[in-house]
Every structure is written in structure tokens, then in C-alpha cells.
PDB file of C-alpha atoms in Angstrom:
ATOM      1  CA  UNK C   1     -12.916  19.397   7.488  1.00 93.00           C
ATOM      2  CA  UNK C   2      -9.915  17.061   7.770  1.00 96.00           C
ATOM      3  CA  UNK C   3     -10.696  13.503   8.828  1.00 97.00           C
ATOM      4  CA  UNK C   4      -9.349  12.332  12.183  1.00 98.00           C
ATOM      5  CA  UNK C   5      -7.907   8.888  12.863  1.00 98.00           C
ATOM      6  CA  UNK C   6     -11.377   7.740  13.983  1.00 98.00           C
ATOM      7  CA  UNK C   7     -12.934   9.063  10.781  1.00 98.00           C
ATOM      8  CA  UNK C   8     -10.278   7.373   8.632  1.00 98.00           C
ATOM      9  CA  UNK C   9     -10.824   4.005  10.338  1.00 98.00           C
ATOM     10  CA  UNK C  10     -14.593   4.354   9.945  1.00 98.00           C
ATOM     11  CA  UNK C  11     -14.196   5.271   6.246  1.00 98.00           C
ATOM     12  CA  UNK C  12     -11.935   2.248   5.695  1.00 98.00           C
ATOM     13  CA  UNK C  13     -14.291  -0.114   7.531  1.00 98.00           C
ATOM     14  CA  UNK C  14     -17.328   1.143   5.603  1.00 98.00           C
ATOM     15  CA  UNK C  15     -15.504   1.040   2.257  1.00 97.00           C
ATOM     16  CA  UNK C  16     -15.793   4.794   1.611  1.00 97.00           C
ATOM     17  CA  UNK C  17     -12.012   4.909   1.349  1.00 98.00           C
ATOM     18  CA  UNK C  18     -10.373   1.833  -0.161  1.00 98.00           C
ATOM     19  CA  UNK C  19      -6.664   1.145   0.279  1.00 98.00           C
ATOM     20  CA  UNK C  20      -5.185  -1.986  -1.308  1.00 97.00           C
ATOM     21  CA  UNK C  21      -3.375  -3.834   0.160  1.00 97.00           C
ATOM     22  CA  UNK C  22      -4.941  -3.033   3.511  1.00 95.00           C
ATOM     23  CA  UNK C  23      -2.593  -0.979   5.674  1.00 95.00           C
ATOM     24  CA  UNK C  24      -1.316  -2.043   9.075  1.00 96.00           C
ATOM     25  CA  UNK C  25      -3.218   0.549  11.097  1.00 97.00           C
ATOM     26  CA  UNK C  26      -1.071  -0.055  14.171  1.00 96.00           C
ATOM     27  CA  UNK C  27       1.985   1.227  12.261  1.00 96.00           C
ATOM     28  CA  UNK C  28       0.522   3.470   9.586  1.00 97.00           C
ATOM     29  CA  UNK C  29      -2.344   5.407  11.174  1.00 98.00           C
ATOM     30  CA  UNK C  30      -1.574   8.866  12.557  1.00 97.00           C
ATOM     31  CA  UNK C  31      -3.944  11.196  14.373  1.00 97.00           C
ATOM     32  CA  UNK C  32      -5.194  12.631  11.048  1.00 98.00           C
ATOM     33  CA  UNK C  33      -3.267  10.746   8.355  1.00 98.00           C
ATOM     34  CA  UNK C  34      -2.297   7.324   7.102  1.00 98.00           C
ATOM     35  CA  UNK C  35       1.138   6.338   5.810  1.00 98.00           C
ATOM     36  CA  UNK C  36       1.665   4.782   2.386  1.00 98.00           C
ATOM     37  CA  UNK C  37       4.693   2.730   1.372  1.00 98.00           C
ATOM     38  CA  UNK C  38       7.113   3.028  -1.512  1.00 98.00           C
ATOM     39  CA  UNK C  39       6.495   0.776  -4.505  1.00 97.00           C
ATOM     40  CA  UNK C  40       9.127  -1.019  -6.601  1.00 97.00           C
ATOM     41  CA  UNK C  41       8.923   1.027  -9.809  1.00 96.00           C
ATOM     42  CA  UNK C  42      10.806   4.259 -10.481  1.00 97.00           C
ATOM     43  CA  UNK C  43      11.181   6.480 -13.535  1.00 92.00           C
ATOM     44  CA  UNK C  44      14.314   8.569 -13.989  1.00 92.00           C
ATOM     45  CA  UNK C  45      15.402  11.084 -16.609  1.00 85.00           C
ATOM     46  CA  UNK C  46      18.211  10.014 -18.904  1.00 81.00           C
ATOM     47  CA  UNK C  47      20.045  13.312 -19.114  1.00 72.00           C
ATOM     48  CA  UNK C  48      22.503  12.147 -21.743  1.00 67.00           C
ATOM     49  CA  UNK C  49      19.851  11.336 -24.368  1.00 72.00           C
ATOM     50  CA  UNK C  50      18.184  14.759 -24.613  1.00 73.00           C
ATOM     51  CA  UNK C  51      19.380  18.294 -24.007  1.00 77.00           C
ATOM     52  CA  UNK C  52      15.860  19.478 -23.102  1.00 79.00           C
ATOM     53  CA  UNK C  53      12.221  18.367 -22.895  1.00 77.00           C
ATOM     54  CA  UNK C  54       9.585  19.879 -25.167  1.00 78.00           C
ATOM     55  CA  UNK C  55       6.210  19.528 -23.407  1.00 74.00           C
ATOM     56  CA  UNK C  56       4.426  19.786 -26.778  1.00 73.00           C
ATOM     57  CA  UNK C  57       6.098  16.583 -27.941  1.00 72.00           C
ATOM     58  CA  UNK C  58       4.834  13.475 -26.084  1.00 64.00           C
ATOM     59  CA  UNK C  59       7.754  11.357 -27.278  1.00 65.00           C
ATOM     60  CA  UNK C  60      10.168  13.940 -25.857  1.00 66.00           C
ATOM     61  CA  UNK C  61       8.818  13.346 -22.350  1.00 68.00           C
ATOM     62  CA  UNK C  62       8.359   9.577 -22.460  1.00 68.00           C
ATOM     63  CA  UNK C  63      11.593   8.847 -24.313  1.00 77.00           C
ATOM     64  CA  UNK C  64      13.611  10.959 -21.888  1.00 80.00           C
ATOM     65  CA  UNK C  65      12.691   8.651 -19.012  1.00 84.00           C
ATOM     66  CA  UNK C  66      13.766   5.131 -18.119  1.00 89.00           C
ATOM     67  CA  UNK C  67      11.830   2.726 -15.885  1.00 93.00           C
ATOM     68  CA  UNK C  68      13.712   0.951 -13.108  1.00 95.00           C
ATOM     69  CA  UNK C  69      12.218  -1.901 -11.079  1.00 97.00           C
ATOM     70  CA  UNK C  70      13.899  -2.420  -7.715  1.00 98.00           C
ATOM     71  CA  UNK C  71      13.499  -5.883  -6.150  1.00 97.00           C
ATOM     72  CA  UNK C  72      12.270  -6.133  -2.559  1.00 96.00           C
ATOM     73  CA  UNK C  73      15.151  -5.818  -0.123  1.00 96.00           C
ATOM     74  CA  UNK C  74      17.294  -3.795  -2.532  1.00 98.00           C
ATOM     75  CA  UNK C  75      17.669  -0.019  -2.548  1.00 98.00           C
ATOM     76  CA  UNK C  76      16.974   2.728  -5.047  1.00 98.00           C
ATOM     77  CA  UNK C  77      19.743   5.284  -4.543  1.00 98.00           C
ATOM     78  CA  UNK C  78      18.642   8.917  -4.840  1.00 96.00           C
ATOM     79  CA  UNK C  79      21.730  10.952  -5.598  1.00 96.00           C
ATOM     80  CA  UNK C  80      21.965  14.530  -4.322  1.00 96.00           C
ATOM     81  CA  UNK C  81      19.972  16.787  -6.651  1.00 94.00           C
ATOM     82  CA  UNK C  82      18.213  13.870  -8.358  1.00 95.00           C
ATOM     83  CA  UNK C  83      14.570  13.684  -9.369  1.00 95.00           C
ATOM     84  CA  UNK C  84      12.552  10.511  -9.936  1.00 96.00           C
ATOM     85  CA  UNK C  85       8.951   9.451 -10.265  1.00 95.00           C
ATOM     86  CA  UNK C  86       7.855   6.609  -8.018  1.00 96.00           C
ATOM     87  CA  UNK C  87       4.544   5.080  -7.072  1.00 95.00           C
ATOM     88  CA  UNK C  88       3.099   4.044  -3.779  1.00 97.00           C
ATOM     89  CA  UNK C  89       2.768   0.357  -3.032  1.00 97.00           C
ATOM     90  CA  UNK C  90      -0.842   0.952  -2.038  1.00 98.00           C
ATOM     91  CA  UNK C  91      -3.652   1.818  -4.406  1.00 96.00           C
ATOM     92  CA  UNK C  92      -6.234   4.376  -3.251  1.00 97.00           C
ATOM     93  CA  UNK C  93      -9.894   4.738  -4.164  1.00 96.00           C
ATOM     94  CA  UNK C  94     -11.694   7.871  -3.011  1.00 97.00           C
ATOM     95  CA  UNK C  95     -15.436   8.521  -2.883  1.00 97.00           C
ATOM     96  CA  UNK C  96     -17.013  11.459  -4.691  1.00 96.00           C
ATOM     97  CA  UNK C  97     -17.068  13.668  -1.582  1.00 97.00           C
ATOM     98  CA  UNK C  98     -13.515  13.264  -0.218  1.00 97.00           C
ATOM     99  CA  UNK C  99     -10.269  14.831  -1.360  1.00 97.00           C
ATOM    100  CA  UNK C 100      -6.940  13.140  -0.590  1.00 98.00           C
ATOM    101  CA  UNK C 101      -3.779  15.108   0.094  1.00 97.00           C
ATOM    102  CA  UNK C 102      -0.363  13.462  -0.208  1.00 97.00           C
ATOM    103  CA  UNK C 103       2.178  14.783   2.271  1.00 96.00           C
ATOM    104  CA  UNK C 104       5.775  14.003   3.103  1.00 94.00           C
ATOM    105  CA  UNK C 105       6.932  12.311   6.283  1.00 95.00           C
ATOM    106  CA  UNK C 106       9.253  14.225   8.581  1.00 93.00           C
ATOM    107  CA  UNK C 107      11.695  11.326   8.975  1.00 94.00           C
ATOM    108  CA  UNK C 108      12.229  11.185   5.195  1.00 94.00           C
ATOM    109  CA  UNK C 109      12.294  14.977   4.792  1.00 95.00           C
ATOM    110  CA  UNK C 110      15.072  15.241   7.383  1.00 95.00           C
ATOM    111  CA  UNK C 111      17.245  13.272   4.967  1.00 96.00           C
ATOM    112  CA  UNK C 112      16.525  15.816   2.215  1.00 96.00           C
ATOM    113  CA  UNK C 113      13.878  13.761   0.387  1.00 97.00           C
ATOM    114  CA  UNK C 114      10.676  15.439  -0.775  1.00 96.00           C
ATOM    115  CA  UNK C 115       7.818  13.321  -2.114  1.00 96.00           C
ATOM    116  CA  UNK C 116       6.024  15.835  -4.297  1.00 92.00           C
ATOM    117  CA  UNK C 117       6.891  18.957  -6.232  1.00 88.00           C
ATOM    118  CA  UNK C 118       3.399  20.436  -6.470  1.00 82.00           C
ATOM    119  CA  UNK C 119       1.046  17.514  -7.137  1.00 78.00           C
ATOM    120  CA  UNK C 120      -0.302  16.825  -3.655  1.00 90.00           C
ATOM    121  CA  UNK C 121      -4.059  16.803  -4.337  1.00 92.00           C
ATOM    122  CA  UNK C 122      -5.964  13.639  -5.277  1.00 93.00           C
ATOM    123  CA  UNK C 123      -9.408  14.648  -6.438  1.00 92.00           C
ATOM    124  CA  UNK C 124     -12.669  13.030  -5.348  1.00 95.00           C
ATOM    125  CA  UNK C 125     -13.204   9.868  -7.376  1.00 94.00           C
ATOM    126  CA  UNK C 126      -9.475   9.112  -7.661  1.00 93.00           C
ATOM    127  CA  UNK C 127      -8.589   5.448  -8.278  1.00 93.00           C
ATOM    128  CA  UNK C 128      -5.021   4.139  -8.542  1.00 92.00           C
ATOM    129  CA  UNK C 129      -1.594   4.317  -6.994  1.00 94.00           C
ATOM    130  CA  UNK C 130      -0.118   7.710  -6.192  1.00 94.00           C
ATOM    131  CA  UNK C 131       2.779   8.905  -8.308  1.00 94.00           C
ATOM    132  CA  UNK C 132       5.291  10.845  -6.250  1.00 96.00           C
ATOM    133  CA  UNK C 133       7.773  13.364  -7.616  1.00 95.00           C
ATOM    134  CA  UNK C 134      10.771  12.422  -5.476  1.00 97.00           C
ATOM    135  CA  UNK C 135      13.629  14.879  -5.093  1.00 97.00           C
ATOM    136  CA  UNK C 136      16.791  14.720  -3.057  1.00 97.00           C
ATOM    137  CA  UNK C 137      17.422  18.265  -1.870  1.00 97.00           C
ATOM    138  CA  UNK C 138      20.232  17.136   0.407  1.00 94.00           C
ATOM    139  CA  UNK C 139      23.939  16.927  -0.270  1.00 95.00           C
ATOM    140  CA  UNK C 140      24.277  13.164   0.209  1.00 96.00           C
ATOM    141  CA  UNK C 141      22.799  10.198  -1.636  1.00 98.00           C
ATOM    142  CA  UNK C 142      19.933   8.453   0.185  1.00 98.00           C
ATOM    143  CA  UNK C 143      18.921   4.780  -0.102  1.00 98.00           C
ATOM    144  CA  UNK C 144      15.164   4.267  -0.488  1.00 98.00           C
ATOM    145  CA  UNK C 145      13.722   0.780  -0.087  1.00 98.00           C
ATOM    146  CA  UNK C 146      10.505  -0.582  -1.597  1.00 98.00           C
ATOM    147  CA  UNK C 147       8.038  -1.175   1.215  1.00 97.00           C
ATOM    148  CA  UNK C 148       9.319   1.628   3.452  1.00 98.00           C
ATOM    149  CA  UNK C 149       6.799   4.218   4.656  1.00 98.00           C
ATOM    150  CA  UNK C 150       7.429   7.152   2.340  1.00 98.00           C
ATOM    151  CA  UNK C 151       4.418   9.493   2.475  1.00 97.00           C
ATOM    152  CA  UNK C 152       1.121  10.027   4.231  1.00 97.00           C
ATOM    153  CA  UNK C 153      -2.381  10.900   3.105  1.00 98.00           C
ATOM    154  CA  UNK C 154      -4.846  13.191   4.797  1.00 98.00           C
ATOM    155  CA  UNK C 155      -8.479  13.349   3.715  1.00 98.00           C
ATOM    156  CA  UNK C 156     -10.779  16.356   3.501  1.00 98.00           C
ATOM    157  CA  UNK C 157     -14.572  16.297   3.392  1.00 97.00           C
ATOM    158  CA  UNK C 158     -16.137  18.316   0.557  1.00 96.00           C
ATOM    159  CA  UNK C 159     -19.250  20.411   1.199  1.00 96.00           C
ATOM    160  CA  UNK C 160     -21.075  18.232  -1.357  1.00 96.00           C
ATOM    161  CA  UNK C 161     -20.124  15.379  -3.715  1.00 93.00           C
ATOM    162  CA  UNK C 162     -18.222  16.409  -6.840  1.00 90.00           C
ATOM    163  CA  UNK C 163     -20.497  16.795  -9.858  1.00 91.00           C
ATOM    164  CA  UNK C 164     -17.891  15.073 -12.041  1.00 86.00           C
ATOM    165  CA  UNK C 165     -15.512  12.886  -9.985  1.00 78.00           C
ATOM    166  CA  UNK C 166     -11.995  12.442 -11.362  1.00 70.00           C
ATOM    167  CA  UNK C 167     -12.557   8.926 -12.699  1.00 77.00           C
ATOM    168  CA  UNK C 168     -15.386  10.260 -14.927  1.00 68.00           C
ATOM    169  CA  UNK C 169     -13.729  13.527 -15.911  1.00 70.00           C
ATOM    170  CA  UNK C 170     -13.174  13.913 -19.635  1.00 68.00           C
ATOM    171  CA  UNK C 171      -9.483  13.895 -20.374  1.00 64.00           C
ATOM    172  CA  UNK C 172      -8.345  12.585 -16.991  1.00 64.00           C
ATOM    173  CA  UNK C 173      -4.825  11.419 -17.600  1.00 61.00           C
ATOM    174  CA  UNK C 174      -3.802   9.302 -14.659  1.00 63.00           C
ATOM    175  CA  UNK C 175      -6.862   7.477 -13.276  1.00 64.00           C
ATOM    176  CA  UNK C 176      -6.300   3.782 -12.677  1.00 64.00           C
ATOM    177  CA  UNK C 177      -2.509   3.954 -12.842  1.00 67.00           C
ATOM    178  CA  UNK C 178      -0.593   1.174 -11.137  1.00 69.00           C
ATOM    179  CA  UNK C 179       2.953   2.419 -11.826  1.00 68.00           C
ATOM    180  CA  UNK C 180       4.432   5.901 -12.113  1.00 73.00           C
ATOM    181  CA  UNK C 181       3.577   7.555 -15.400  1.00 66.00           C
ATOM    182  CA  UNK C 182       5.524  10.332 -17.106  1.00 63.00           C
ATOM    183  CA  UNK C 183       3.921  13.710 -17.631  1.00 63.00           C
ATOM    184  CA  UNK C 184       1.113  13.740 -20.164  1.00 58.00           C
ATOM    185  CA  UNK C 185       1.243  17.498 -20.551  1.00 62.00           C
ATOM    186  CA  UNK C 186       1.625  17.139 -24.332  1.00 65.00           C
ATOM    187  CA  UNK C 187      -1.883  15.627 -24.522  1.00 66.00           C
ATOM    188  CA  UNK C 188      -3.287  18.520 -22.509  1.00 65.00           C
ATOM    189  CA  UNK C 189      -1.605  21.076 -24.777  1.00 66.00           C
ATOM    190  CA  UNK C 190      -2.780  19.255 -27.929  1.00 65.00           C
ATOM    191  CA  UNK C 191      -6.353  19.127 -26.610  1.00 63.00           C
ATOM    192  CA  UNK C 192      -6.289  22.860 -25.819  1.00 65.00           C
ATOM    193  CA  UNK C 193      -4.911  23.688 -29.280  1.00 65.00           C
ATOM    194  CA  UNK C 194      -7.579  21.506 -30.909  1.00 67.00           C
ATOM    195  CA  UNK C 195     -10.338  23.251 -28.942  1.00 70.00           C
ATOM    196  CA  UNK C 196      -9.034  26.659 -30.090  1.00 71.00           C
ATOM    197  CA  UNK C 197      -9.587  25.712 -33.754  1.00 69.00           C
TER     198      UNK C 197
END
């Protein structure tokens, strides 16, 4: 079951869902979603430093990216065909029986900007900002401003609370993040190889 606007407000008021800073419900609340805003921190690939990324090598991933902090009022320019990681301004805390789903906003999508590649699900027990995988699929550069509404979240009720919520899951890689983080796939691969021994 997807939560309605009434359910979202009730969950916020009761503290089941925590969003920090508190959203302006007048502007951000939809009939079954709530908008989140773009944060100030972006991570971009430095194409000239590496010819490829090896997901088995953690330094390959982290070293291939550069962090950019954009001051309020200034723009981050997404060139056509570009990809960047960015975080939401808001932090989200989910209870053990709700799943969050990050979705794009139509107004942004009509400019060619997508906010996630495949990572739309935020598991029960999630705590932290949301990292978005921004892409510009259009043919023109687009200016993105910190603080603008960039994505929306919907929430789905689970049939029962998760036995192991994300924040307690062994090997969770992104819980508690406050800025975008590069892929930690190398850790996952190393853990799987270690378990095979």
C-alpha cells in the first residue's frame, strides 16, 4: 500500500517518518509523495585521470571522482550526457515497516534530467540523505541549483516490519550518509570473495 498525503502527514507528525530539515508541506506535499531538494555537494568523474573503472579496486572508484561544493545561489551545470552523484538537502529516517521510493519530478525530467539510474529503493530502517545518480539525457546543458526541488519520495507499507532493518544490516554501505558517496562495490566484491574461501 502506498501512503497518501494524509498518511504522510500523519507519519511525519507522529515521528514514524523523519525528514530533516522539516519540509514546507504547502509546497512539497503531493497527493502521494513529498518533494526533496537538491543539496550543495556533487561528485563527478574525472575522465582524464583514468581510462576505465575497475570495480574490484576501491581506489579506482574513489580516485576517479572529484567532489564539488556549490554555494547557495550558484548553479551546478549538468552538461549534455553528463553523470554526477548528488545528495538531497533533506535527511530521511524510515521506520522498520516502511519502504521509501525516490522518483523524479516531471518538471526536471522534461529538461532531460534523471535523478536515479536504478537505485530508487530506500529500505526500511534507512537513515541519511539520499544519493541521486543524476544524468542529463538531453542535448543541452542544464543549470541545477542547491535548494531546488529535485526529486520526490513515495512510501510503501510493508506487510510486517523488516526482521533486519537497513541500519542494522551487516555490511550496509551507505547508512547515515550526509553527502553523496561513490560506489562501494569493491567492498561488496571483496566480502563475497572472502566468504567463498
